[in-house]
Short mmCIF file of C-alpha atoms in Angstrom, two decimals:
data_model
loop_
_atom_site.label_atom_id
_atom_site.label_comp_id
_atom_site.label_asym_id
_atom_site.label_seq_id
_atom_site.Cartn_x
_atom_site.Cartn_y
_atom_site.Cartn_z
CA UNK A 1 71.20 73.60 124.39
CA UNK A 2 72.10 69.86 125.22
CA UNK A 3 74.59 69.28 127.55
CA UNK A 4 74.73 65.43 126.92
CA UNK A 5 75.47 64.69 123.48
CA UNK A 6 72.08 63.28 121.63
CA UNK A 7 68.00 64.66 121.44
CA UNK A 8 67.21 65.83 124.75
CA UNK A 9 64.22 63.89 126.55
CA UNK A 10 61.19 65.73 128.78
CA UNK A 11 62.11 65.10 132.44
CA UNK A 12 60.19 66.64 135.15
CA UNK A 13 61.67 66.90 138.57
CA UNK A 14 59.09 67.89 141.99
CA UNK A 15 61.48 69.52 144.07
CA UNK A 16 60.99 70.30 147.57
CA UNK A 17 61.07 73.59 148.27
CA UNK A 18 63.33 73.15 151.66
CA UNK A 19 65.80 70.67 150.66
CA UNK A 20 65.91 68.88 147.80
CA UNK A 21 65.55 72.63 145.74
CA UNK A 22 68.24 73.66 148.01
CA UNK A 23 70.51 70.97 147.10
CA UNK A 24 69.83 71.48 143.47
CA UNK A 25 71.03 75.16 144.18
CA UNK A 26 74.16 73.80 145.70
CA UNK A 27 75.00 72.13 143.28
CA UNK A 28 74.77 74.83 140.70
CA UNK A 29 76.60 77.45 143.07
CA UNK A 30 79.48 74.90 143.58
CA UNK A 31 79.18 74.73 139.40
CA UNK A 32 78.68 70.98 139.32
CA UNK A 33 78.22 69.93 135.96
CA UNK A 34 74.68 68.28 135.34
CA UNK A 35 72.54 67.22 132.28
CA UNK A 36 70.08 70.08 131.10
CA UNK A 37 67.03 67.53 130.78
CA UNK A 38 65.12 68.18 133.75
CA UNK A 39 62.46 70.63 134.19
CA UNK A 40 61.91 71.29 137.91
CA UNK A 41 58.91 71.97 139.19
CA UNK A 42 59.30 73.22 143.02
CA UNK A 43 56.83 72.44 145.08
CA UNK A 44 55.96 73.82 149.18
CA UNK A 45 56.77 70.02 150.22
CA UNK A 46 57.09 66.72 148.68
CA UNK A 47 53.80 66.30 150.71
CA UNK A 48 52.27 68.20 148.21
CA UNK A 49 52.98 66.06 145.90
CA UNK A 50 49.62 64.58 144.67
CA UNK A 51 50.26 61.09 142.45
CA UNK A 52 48.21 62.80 139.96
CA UNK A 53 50.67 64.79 139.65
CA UNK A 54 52.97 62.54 138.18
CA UNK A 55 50.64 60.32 136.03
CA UNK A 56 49.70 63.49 134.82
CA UNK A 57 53.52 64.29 133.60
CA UNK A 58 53.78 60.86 132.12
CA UNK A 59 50.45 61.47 130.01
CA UNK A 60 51.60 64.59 128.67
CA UNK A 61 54.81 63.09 127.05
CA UNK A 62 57.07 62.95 129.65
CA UNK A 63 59.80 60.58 129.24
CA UNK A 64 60.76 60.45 133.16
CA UNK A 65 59.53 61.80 136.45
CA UNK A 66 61.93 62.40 139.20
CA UNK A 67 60.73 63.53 143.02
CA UNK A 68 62.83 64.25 145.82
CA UNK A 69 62.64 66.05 149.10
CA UNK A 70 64.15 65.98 152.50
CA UNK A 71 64.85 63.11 154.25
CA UNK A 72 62.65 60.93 156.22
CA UNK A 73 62.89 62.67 159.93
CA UNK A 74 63.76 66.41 158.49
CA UNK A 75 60.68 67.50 156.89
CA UNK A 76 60.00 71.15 157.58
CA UNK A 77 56.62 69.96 158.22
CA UNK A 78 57.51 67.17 160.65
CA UNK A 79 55.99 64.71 158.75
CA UNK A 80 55.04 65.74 154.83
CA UNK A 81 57.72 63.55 153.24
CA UNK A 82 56.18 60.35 155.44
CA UNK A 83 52.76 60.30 153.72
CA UNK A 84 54.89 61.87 150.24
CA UNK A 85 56.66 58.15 150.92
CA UNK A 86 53.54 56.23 151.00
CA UNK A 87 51.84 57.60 148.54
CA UNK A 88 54.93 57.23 146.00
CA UNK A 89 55.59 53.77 146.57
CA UNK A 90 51.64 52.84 145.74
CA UNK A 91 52.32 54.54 142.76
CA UNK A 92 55.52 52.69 141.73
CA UNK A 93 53.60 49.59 141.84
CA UNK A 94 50.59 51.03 139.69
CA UNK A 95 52.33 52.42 136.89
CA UNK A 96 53.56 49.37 135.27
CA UNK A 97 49.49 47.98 135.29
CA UNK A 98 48.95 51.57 133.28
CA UNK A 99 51.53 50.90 130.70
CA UNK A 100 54.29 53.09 132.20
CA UNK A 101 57.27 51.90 132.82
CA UNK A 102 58.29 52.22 136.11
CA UNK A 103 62.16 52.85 135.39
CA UNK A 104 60.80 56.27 134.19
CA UNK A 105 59.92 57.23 137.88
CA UNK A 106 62.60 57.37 140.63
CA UNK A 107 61.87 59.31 144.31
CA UNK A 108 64.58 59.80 146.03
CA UNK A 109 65.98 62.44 149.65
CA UNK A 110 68.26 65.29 149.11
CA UNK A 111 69.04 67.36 151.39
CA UNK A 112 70.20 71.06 150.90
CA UNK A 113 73.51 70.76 151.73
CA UNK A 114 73.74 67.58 149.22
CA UNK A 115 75.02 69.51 146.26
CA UNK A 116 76.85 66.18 145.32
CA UNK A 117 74.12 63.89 145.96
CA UNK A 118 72.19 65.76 143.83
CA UNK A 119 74.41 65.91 141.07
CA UNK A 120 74.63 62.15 140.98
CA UNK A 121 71.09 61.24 141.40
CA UNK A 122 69.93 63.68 138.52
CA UNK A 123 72.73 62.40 136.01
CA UNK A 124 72.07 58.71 137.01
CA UNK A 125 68.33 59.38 136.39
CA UNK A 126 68.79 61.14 133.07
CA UNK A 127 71.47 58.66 131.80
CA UNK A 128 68.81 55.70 133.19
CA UNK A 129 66.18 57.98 130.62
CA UNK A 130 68.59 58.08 127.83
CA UNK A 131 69.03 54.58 128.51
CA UNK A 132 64.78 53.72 127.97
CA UNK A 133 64.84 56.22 125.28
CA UNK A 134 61.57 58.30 124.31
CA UNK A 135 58.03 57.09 125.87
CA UNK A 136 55.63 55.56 124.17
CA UNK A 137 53.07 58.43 123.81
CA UNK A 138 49.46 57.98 123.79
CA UNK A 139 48.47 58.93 120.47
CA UNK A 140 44.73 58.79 120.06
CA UNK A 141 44.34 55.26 117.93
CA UNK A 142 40.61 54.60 117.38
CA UNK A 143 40.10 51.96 114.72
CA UNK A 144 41.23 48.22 114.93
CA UNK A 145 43.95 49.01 112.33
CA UNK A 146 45.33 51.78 114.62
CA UNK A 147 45.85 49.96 117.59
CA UNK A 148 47.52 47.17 115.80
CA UNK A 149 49.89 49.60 114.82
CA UNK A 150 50.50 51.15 118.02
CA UNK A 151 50.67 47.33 119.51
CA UNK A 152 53.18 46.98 116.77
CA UNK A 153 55.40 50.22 117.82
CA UNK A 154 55.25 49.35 121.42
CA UNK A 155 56.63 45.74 120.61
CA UNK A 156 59.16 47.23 118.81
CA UNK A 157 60.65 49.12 121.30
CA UNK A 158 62.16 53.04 121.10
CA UNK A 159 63.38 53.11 117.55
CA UNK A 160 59.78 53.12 116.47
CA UNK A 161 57.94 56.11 115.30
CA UNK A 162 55.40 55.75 117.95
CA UNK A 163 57.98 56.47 120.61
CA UNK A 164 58.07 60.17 121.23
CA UNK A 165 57.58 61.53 117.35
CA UNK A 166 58.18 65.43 118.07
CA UNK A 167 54.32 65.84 117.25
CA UNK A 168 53.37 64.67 120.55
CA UNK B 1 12.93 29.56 154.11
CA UNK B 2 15.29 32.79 154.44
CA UNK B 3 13.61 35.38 152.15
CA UNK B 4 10.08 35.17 154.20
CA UNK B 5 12.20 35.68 157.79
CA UNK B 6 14.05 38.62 155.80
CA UNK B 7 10.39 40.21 154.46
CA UNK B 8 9.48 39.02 158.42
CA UNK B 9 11.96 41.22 159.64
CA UNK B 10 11.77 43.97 157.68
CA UNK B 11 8.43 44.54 157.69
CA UNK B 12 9.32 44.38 161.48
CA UNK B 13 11.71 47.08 161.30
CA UNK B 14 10.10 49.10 158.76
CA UNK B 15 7.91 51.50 161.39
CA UNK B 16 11.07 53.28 162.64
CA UNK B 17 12.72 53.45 159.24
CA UNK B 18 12.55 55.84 156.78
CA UNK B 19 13.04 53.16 154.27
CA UNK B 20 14.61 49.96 153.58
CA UNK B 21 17.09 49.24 149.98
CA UNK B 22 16.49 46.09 148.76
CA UNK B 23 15.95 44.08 145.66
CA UNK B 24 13.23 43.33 143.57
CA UNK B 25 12.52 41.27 140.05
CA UNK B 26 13.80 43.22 137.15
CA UNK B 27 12.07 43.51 133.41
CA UNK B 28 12.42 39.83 133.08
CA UNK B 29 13.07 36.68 135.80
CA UNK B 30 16.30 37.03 134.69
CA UNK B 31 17.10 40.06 136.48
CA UNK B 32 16.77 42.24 139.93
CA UNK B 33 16.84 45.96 140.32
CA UNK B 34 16.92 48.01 143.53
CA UNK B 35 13.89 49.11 145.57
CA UNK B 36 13.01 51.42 147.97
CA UNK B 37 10.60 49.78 150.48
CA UNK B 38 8.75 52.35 152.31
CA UNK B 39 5.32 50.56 153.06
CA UNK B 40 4.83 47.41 154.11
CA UNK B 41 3.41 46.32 150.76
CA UNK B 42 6.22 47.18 149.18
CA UNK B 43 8.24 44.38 151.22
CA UNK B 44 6.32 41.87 149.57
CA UNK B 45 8.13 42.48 146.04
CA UNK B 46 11.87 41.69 147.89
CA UNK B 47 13.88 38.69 146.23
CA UNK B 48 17.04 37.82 147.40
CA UNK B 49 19.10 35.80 145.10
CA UNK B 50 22.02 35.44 142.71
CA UNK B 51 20.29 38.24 141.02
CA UNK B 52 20.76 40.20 143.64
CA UNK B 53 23.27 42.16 142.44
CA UNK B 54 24.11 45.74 142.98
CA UNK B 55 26.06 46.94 145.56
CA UNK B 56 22.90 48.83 147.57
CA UNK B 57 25.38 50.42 149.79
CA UNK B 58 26.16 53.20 147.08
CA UNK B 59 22.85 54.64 148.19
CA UNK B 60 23.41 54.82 151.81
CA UNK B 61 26.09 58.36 151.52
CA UNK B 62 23.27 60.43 149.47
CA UNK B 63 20.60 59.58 152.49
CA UNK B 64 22.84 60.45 155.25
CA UNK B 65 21.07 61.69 158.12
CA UNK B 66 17.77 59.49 156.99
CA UNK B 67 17.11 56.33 158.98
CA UNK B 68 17.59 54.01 156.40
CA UNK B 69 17.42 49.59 156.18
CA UNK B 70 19.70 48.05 154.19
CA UNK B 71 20.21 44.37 153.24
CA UNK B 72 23.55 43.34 152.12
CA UNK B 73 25.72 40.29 150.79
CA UNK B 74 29.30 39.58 152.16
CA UNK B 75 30.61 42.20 149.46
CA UNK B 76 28.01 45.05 150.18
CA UNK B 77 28.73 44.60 154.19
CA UNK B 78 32.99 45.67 153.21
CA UNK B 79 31.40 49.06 151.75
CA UNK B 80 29.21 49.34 154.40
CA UNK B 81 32.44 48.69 156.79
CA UNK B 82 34.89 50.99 154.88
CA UNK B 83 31.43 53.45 154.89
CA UNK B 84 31.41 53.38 158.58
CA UNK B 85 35.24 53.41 158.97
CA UNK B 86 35.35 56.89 157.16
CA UNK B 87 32.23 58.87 158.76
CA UNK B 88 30.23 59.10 155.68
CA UNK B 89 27.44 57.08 157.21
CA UNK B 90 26.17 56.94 161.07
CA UNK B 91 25.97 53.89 162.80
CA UNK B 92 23.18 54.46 164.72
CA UNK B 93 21.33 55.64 160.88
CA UNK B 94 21.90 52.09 159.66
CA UNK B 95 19.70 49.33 159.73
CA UNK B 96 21.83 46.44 158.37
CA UNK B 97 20.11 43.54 157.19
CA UNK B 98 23.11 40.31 156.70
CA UNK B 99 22.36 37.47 154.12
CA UNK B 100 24.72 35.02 153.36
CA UNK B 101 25.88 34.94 149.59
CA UNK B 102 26.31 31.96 147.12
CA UNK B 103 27.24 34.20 144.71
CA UNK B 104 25.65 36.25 142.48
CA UNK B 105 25.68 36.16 138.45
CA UNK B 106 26.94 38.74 135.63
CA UNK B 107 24.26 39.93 133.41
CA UNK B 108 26.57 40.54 130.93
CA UNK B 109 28.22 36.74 130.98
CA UNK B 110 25.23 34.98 131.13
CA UNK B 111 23.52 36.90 128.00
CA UNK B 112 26.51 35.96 126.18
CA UNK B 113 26.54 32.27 127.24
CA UNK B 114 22.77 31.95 126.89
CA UNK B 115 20.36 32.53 124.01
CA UNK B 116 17.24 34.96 124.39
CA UNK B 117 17.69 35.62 127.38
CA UNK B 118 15.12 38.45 127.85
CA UNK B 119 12.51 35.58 127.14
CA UNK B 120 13.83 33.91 130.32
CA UNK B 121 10.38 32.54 132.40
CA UNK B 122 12.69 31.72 135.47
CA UNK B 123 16.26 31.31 136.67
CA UNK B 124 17.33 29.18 139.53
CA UNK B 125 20.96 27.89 140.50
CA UNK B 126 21.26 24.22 140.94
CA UNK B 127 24.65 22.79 143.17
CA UNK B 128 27.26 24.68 140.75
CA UNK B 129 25.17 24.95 137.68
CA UNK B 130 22.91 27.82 136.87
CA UNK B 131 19.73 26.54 135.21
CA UNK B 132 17.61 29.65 133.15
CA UNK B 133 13.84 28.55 131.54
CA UNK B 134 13.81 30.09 128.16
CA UNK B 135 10.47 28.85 125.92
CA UNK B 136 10.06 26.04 127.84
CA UNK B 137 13.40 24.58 127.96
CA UNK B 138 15.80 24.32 130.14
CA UNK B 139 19.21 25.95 129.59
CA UNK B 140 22.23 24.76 131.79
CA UNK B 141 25.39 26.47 132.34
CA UNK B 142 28.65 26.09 135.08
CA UNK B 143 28.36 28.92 137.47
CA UNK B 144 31.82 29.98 137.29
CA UNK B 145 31.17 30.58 133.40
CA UNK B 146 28.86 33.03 134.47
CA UNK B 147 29.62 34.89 137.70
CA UNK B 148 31.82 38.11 137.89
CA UNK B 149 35.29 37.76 138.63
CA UNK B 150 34.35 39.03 142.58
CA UNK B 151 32.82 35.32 143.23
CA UNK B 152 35.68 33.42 141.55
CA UNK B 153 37.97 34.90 144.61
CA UNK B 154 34.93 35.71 147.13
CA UNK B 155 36.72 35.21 150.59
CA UNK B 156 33.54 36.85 152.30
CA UNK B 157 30.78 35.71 151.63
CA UNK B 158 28.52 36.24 154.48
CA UNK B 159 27.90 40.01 155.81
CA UNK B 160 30.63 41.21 158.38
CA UNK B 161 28.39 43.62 160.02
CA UNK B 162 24.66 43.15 160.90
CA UNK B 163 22.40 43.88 163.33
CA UNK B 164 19.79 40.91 161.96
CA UNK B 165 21.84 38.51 160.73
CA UNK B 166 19.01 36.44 158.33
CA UNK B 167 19.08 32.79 157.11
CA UNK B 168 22.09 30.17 157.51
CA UNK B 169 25.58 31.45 156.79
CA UNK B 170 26.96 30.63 153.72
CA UNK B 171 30.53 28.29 153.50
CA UNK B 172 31.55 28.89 149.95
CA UNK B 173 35.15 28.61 149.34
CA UNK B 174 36.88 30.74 146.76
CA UNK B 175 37.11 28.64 143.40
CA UNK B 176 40.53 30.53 142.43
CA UNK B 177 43.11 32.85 143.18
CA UNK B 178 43.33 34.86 141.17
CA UNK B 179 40.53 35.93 138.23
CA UNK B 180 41.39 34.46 134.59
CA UNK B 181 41.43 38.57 133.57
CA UNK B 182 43.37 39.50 136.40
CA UNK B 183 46.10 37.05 135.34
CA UNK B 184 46.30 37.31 131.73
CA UNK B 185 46.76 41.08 132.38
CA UNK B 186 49.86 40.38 135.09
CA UNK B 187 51.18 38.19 132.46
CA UNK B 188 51.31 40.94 130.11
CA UNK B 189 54.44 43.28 129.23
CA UNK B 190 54.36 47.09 129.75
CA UNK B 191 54.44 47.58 126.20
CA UNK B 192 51.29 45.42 125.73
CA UNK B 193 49.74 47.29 128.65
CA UNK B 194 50.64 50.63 126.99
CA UNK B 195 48.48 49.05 123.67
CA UNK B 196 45.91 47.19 125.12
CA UNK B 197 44.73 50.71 127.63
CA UNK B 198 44.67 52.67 124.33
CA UNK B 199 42.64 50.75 122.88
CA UNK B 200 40.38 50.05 125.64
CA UNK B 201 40.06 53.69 126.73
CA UNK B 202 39.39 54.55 122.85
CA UNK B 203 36.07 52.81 123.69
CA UNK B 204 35.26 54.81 127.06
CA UNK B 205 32.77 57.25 126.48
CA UNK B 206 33.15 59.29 130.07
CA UNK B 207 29.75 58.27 131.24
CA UNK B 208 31.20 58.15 134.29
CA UNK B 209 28.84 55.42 135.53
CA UNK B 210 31.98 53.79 136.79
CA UNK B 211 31.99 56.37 139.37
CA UNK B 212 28.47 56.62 139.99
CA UNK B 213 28.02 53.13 140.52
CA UNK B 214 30.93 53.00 143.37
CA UNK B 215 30.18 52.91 147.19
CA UNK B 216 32.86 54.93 147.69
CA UNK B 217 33.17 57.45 145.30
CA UNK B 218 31.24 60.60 147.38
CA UNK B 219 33.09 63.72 146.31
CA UNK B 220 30.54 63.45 143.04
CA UNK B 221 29.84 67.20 142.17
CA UNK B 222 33.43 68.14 143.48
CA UNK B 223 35.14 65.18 141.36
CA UNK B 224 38.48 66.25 139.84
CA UNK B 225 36.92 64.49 136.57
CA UNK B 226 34.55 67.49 135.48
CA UNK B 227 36.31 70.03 137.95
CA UNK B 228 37.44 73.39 135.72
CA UNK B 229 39.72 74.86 138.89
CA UNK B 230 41.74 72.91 139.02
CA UNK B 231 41.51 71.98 135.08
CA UNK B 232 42.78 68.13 136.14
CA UNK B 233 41.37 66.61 132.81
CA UNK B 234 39.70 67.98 130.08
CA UNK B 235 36.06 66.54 128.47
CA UNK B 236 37.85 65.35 125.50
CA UNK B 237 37.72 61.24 124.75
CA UNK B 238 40.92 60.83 123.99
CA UNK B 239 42.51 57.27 125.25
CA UNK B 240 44.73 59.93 127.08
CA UNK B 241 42.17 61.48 129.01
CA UNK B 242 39.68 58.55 129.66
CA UNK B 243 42.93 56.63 131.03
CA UNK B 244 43.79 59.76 133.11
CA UNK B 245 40.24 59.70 134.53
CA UNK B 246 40.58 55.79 135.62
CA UNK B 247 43.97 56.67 137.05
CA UNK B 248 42.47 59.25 139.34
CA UNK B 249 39.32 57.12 140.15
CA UNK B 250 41.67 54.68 140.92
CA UNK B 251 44.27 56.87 142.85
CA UNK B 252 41.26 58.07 144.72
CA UNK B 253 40.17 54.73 146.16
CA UNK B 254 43.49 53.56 147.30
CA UNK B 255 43.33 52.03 150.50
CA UNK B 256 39.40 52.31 150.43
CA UNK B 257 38.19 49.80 147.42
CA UNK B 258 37.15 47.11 148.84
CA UNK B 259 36.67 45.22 145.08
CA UNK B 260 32.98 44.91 144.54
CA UNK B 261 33.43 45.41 140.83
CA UNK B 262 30.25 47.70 140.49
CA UNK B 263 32.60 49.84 138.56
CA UNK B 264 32.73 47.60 135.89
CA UNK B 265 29.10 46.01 136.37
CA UNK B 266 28.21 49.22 135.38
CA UNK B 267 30.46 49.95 132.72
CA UNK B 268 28.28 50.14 129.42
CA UNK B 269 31.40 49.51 127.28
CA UNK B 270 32.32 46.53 129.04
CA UNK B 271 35.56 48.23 129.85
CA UNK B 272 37.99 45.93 132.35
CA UNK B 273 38.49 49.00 134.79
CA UNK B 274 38.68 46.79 137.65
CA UNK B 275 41.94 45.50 136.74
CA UNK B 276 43.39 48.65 137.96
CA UNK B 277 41.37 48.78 140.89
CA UNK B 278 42.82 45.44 141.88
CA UNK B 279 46.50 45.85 141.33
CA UNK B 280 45.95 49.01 143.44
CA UNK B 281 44.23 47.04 146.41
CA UNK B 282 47.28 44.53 145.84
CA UNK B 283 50.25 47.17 146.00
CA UNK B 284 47.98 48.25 149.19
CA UNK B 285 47.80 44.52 150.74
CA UNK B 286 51.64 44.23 150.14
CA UNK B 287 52.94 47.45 151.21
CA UNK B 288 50.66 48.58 154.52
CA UNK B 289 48.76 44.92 155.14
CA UNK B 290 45.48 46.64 154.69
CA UNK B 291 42.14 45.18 153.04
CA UNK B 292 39.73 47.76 152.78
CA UNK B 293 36.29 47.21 154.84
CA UNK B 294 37.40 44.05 156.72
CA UNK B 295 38.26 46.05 160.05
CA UNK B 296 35.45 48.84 161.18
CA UNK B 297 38.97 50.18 163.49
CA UNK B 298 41.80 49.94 160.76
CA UNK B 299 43.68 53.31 159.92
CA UNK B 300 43.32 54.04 155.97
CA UNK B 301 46.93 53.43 155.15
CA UNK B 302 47.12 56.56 152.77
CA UNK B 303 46.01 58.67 155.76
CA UNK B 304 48.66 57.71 158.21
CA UNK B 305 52.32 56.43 157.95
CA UNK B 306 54.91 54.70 160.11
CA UNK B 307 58.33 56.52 160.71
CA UNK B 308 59.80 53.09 159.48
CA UNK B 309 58.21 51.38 156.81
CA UNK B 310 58.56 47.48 157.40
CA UNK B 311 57.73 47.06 152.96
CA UNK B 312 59.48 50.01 151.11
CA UNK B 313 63.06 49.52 150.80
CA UNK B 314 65.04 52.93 149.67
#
C-alpha cells in the first residue's frame, strides 16, 4: 500500500546496523509518518558497503539508492564509515559516466537517536525520486533499430515507455 | 644507437636472470609482439619502437618469485610503480630496463587510416608523421591520427623507475588535454550515456581480455566476474551484465589504474572501456590528489582516509 499518493518507485536504503537502522526504528516507535518506498537493506556497517553494491541496485531497476550510517567520528568500528565516505563519493562522480543519474543516489549520517532526521532525509529522498520519476532500465537492445529507440526514450525523458515499464 | 646498448645490456644482465620481457617483430613490419628472452640469441630478435606496444608489465605478477628483466616505456614503468607500491612484485626480483618513449602507434587506427596494411615491408616514424612501405610506396600519415589516446595526453614519457636507464630521454610534450573520445563523452547527457553504454555493451562478448590484458588486474581466478559465491554477475551478455562487469573492473582499479589503455588495446570489439577507467582516475585526482604509479611511497587513497576530507563537502 502507497502511502504517497501515485505508483510507488524501487528505493533501496543500506542501513547501518548501529545507527542509521536505529534511527529508522525511532522514527517508527515515535510513529513518524514516512513514505513506504524504501526497501532497507541493513547492513553490519556502512563499511560494508561495497560500491558494487549499489551499481548493482541501480542495474536491477532501482529507481534510487539511499545509504546512511553513523556519523563521521561514531562508528562502532572506529573508523568503517571513513573509508564507507571515500568510497561513496568516488562513486557519486562515476555514476553519471555510466548513465545513472546521480540525483538517484544520496549518502547521508543518522544517528540512532535521529528519529527526526531520519524522517526528513527519507521523505526528501523519495519526494527527490518521485521528482526524477522511473529509471531508465536497461532493456537488452541489440540491433541498430533498438538502440535508436532506446536513444529515443532516454531523450524523451520519464513519460516514455522505456522508463521503468512494469516488465523490467 | 639505443636498441644495440639495450641488446648490450641485456645480454649483460641476462646470466643472473631467469628471463628478460621484451619485444620482438610481429607477423608483419608493421607490428611487435612480446618475447621471452632466455638465451642470449634470443636478444638479438629485440626491437624497440613505436611498435612497441604492450604493456609487458602484466607479465611480471604471474612470475613472482622468478628473477625476471623487464624493459619498459614511461607508461609500463607507472604499472611497474603501482606493482611495487602494492607488494605484488619484489624489488629486488625486478630487473628494470628504462627507454624513453616517442610514442607508440594503435594497430587498430593505423589499419583503418592505411590500406593493406599486412603487406607493410617497413614502418618508420618521421618528425610527427608516421611513414609505412606498402608495395613499394610510401604511405604518410600525422602521428596523432594514429596513436592511442594515452600519447595524445602522455605526461611521462620516459620510465620513472630503472635500474639501466638506456638511450637519451625523451622530451615529448603532451599534444592535448584531454583525448577527442574522452571529451565528446563529457560533453554528453546522462540520458545519452544511458543509450550509447547499451549499445556499446550489446557488442561485448565477455572475453574478458580487458581484464587479462591489465597490469593490475591479479585476483584473475578469484574475479567477482565468473565468481558463483558470491553470484556478483551472471554469464549472460546482456548490455546489463557486460556494463556491470566494466563497472566492477573499473570499481576495482580505483586509485590503482594508472591509464595505459591495454584494456581497450585489447578489446576485440573495439569497445571504449577506457572512458570509464579515466573518469574514475579523474574523480580520484580531484577528490584524494592521487595519480596512480607516479609515487613508489603514496597511500592507495581507497585504502586509507583522512578524518577530514579537504574535497567532499556533506
Amino acid at each position: 500500500m502507497s502511502a504517497v499518493p501515485g505508483r510507488e518507485l524501487r528505493i533501496i536504503g543500506f542501513l547501518c546496523n548501529w545507527c542509521s537502522y536505529g534511527g529508522a526504528d525511532t522514527a517508527g516507535v515515535s510513529r513518524f509518518e514516512q513514505p513506504t518506498d524504501l526497501r532497507v537493506v541493513r547492513v553490519p556497517c556502512s563499511g560494508r558497503i561495497d560500491p558494487l553494491f549499489i551499481v548493482r541496485a541501480f542495474l536491477n531497476g532501482a529507481d534510487g539508492v539511499l545509504v546512511s550510517g553513523c556519523h563521521p567520528g561514531d562508528c562502532h568500528y572506529s573508523e568503517g564509515n571513513y573509508h564507507a565516505r571515500r568510497r561513496l563519493e568516488l562513486l557519486k562522480h562515476l555514476l553519471p559516466a555510466a548513465g545513472i543519474d546521480p540525483a538517484r543516489f544520496h549518502y547521508t549520517w543518522v544517528s540512532a537517536s535521529e528519529g527526526a532526521k531520519w524522517q526528513q532525509t527519507v521523505t526528501d529522498f523519495t519526494n527527490r525520486i518521485h521528482e526524477l520519476g522511473p529509471a531508465p532500465a536497461f532493456c537488452g537492445a541489440s540491433t541498430p533499430e533498438d538502440w535508436a529507440a532506446v536513444a529515443l526514450g532516454a531523450a524523451n525523458g520519464p513519460g516514455c515507455s522505456d522508463h521503468g515499464g512494469d516488465g523490467k | 644507437m639505443s636498441l644495440d646498448q639495450l641488446r648490450q645490456c641485456i645480454k649483460d644482465a641476462l646470466p643472473d636472470l631467469d628471463c628478460v620481457i621484451g619485444w620482438e617483430q610481429g607477423h608483419s613490419p608493421a607490428t611487435a609482439t612480446p618475447l621471452f628472452m632466455y638465451e642470449k640469441q634470443d636478444v638479438d630478435r629485440l626491437v624497440f619502437g613505436p611498435l612497441s606496444v604492450h604493456n609487458l608489465a602484466t607479465y611480471l605478477p604471474g612470475l613472482k618469485g622468478k628473477k625476471v628483466g623487464i624493459v619498459v616505456k614511461g607508461c609500463d614503468s607507472r604499472a611497474v610503480v603501482q606493482l611495487l607500491r602494492e607488494n605484488l612484485i619484489s624489488r629486488e626480483d625486478v630487473t628494470i630496463f628504462g627507454m624513453g618513449c616517442n610514442g607508440v602507434i594503435s594497430h587498430k587506427r593505423l589499419n583503418r587510416t592505411v590500406d593493406n596494411l599486412d603487406r607493410a615491408s617497413s614502418l618508420r616514424m618521421d618528425g610527427d608523421d608516421v611513414v609505412v612501405t606498402i608495395d613499394e610506396t610510401e604511405q604518410r600519415v600525422a602521428f596523432a591520427e594514429v596513436c592511442p589516446d594515452k600519447c595524445l595526453t602522455c605526461t611521462h614519457p620516459n620510465a620513472m623507475i630503472s635500474d639501466h636507464f638506456i638511450g637519451e630521454k625523451s622530451d615529448r610534450a603532451p599534444i592535448c588535454e584531454t583525448p577527442p573520445a574522452l571529451e565528446r563523452f563529457q560533453a554528453m547527457s546522462i540520458e545519452d550515456r544511458h543509450a550509447f553504454w547499451e549499445e556499446q555493451m550489446s557488442s561485448c562478448v565477455r572475453c574478458y581480455a580487458c581484464r587479462n590484458a591489465c597490469p593490475m588486474c591479479v585476483c584473475r581466478d578469484q574475479c567477482v566476474a565468473q565468481s558463483r559465491d558470491p553470484h556478483w554477475m551472471s554469464q549472460e551478455t546482456s548490455p546489463r551484465e557486460n556494463l556491470m562487469f566494466q563497472l566492477a573492473h573499473t570499481l576495482h582499479l580505483a586509485g590503482r589504474c594508472v591509464e595505459c589503455g591495454e584494456c581497450e588495446r585489447a578489446c576485440p570489439m573495439e569497445l571504449p572501456i577506457l572512458l570509464l577507467r579515466q573518469t574514475a582516475a579523474a574523480g580520484i585526482r580531484n577528490l584524494f590528489g592521487h595519480e596512480a604509479g607516479v609515487d613508489p611511497e603514496a597511500q592507495i587513497p581507497l585504502l586509507t582516509f583522512a578524518v577530514q576530507e579537504a574535497n567532499i563537502k556533506e
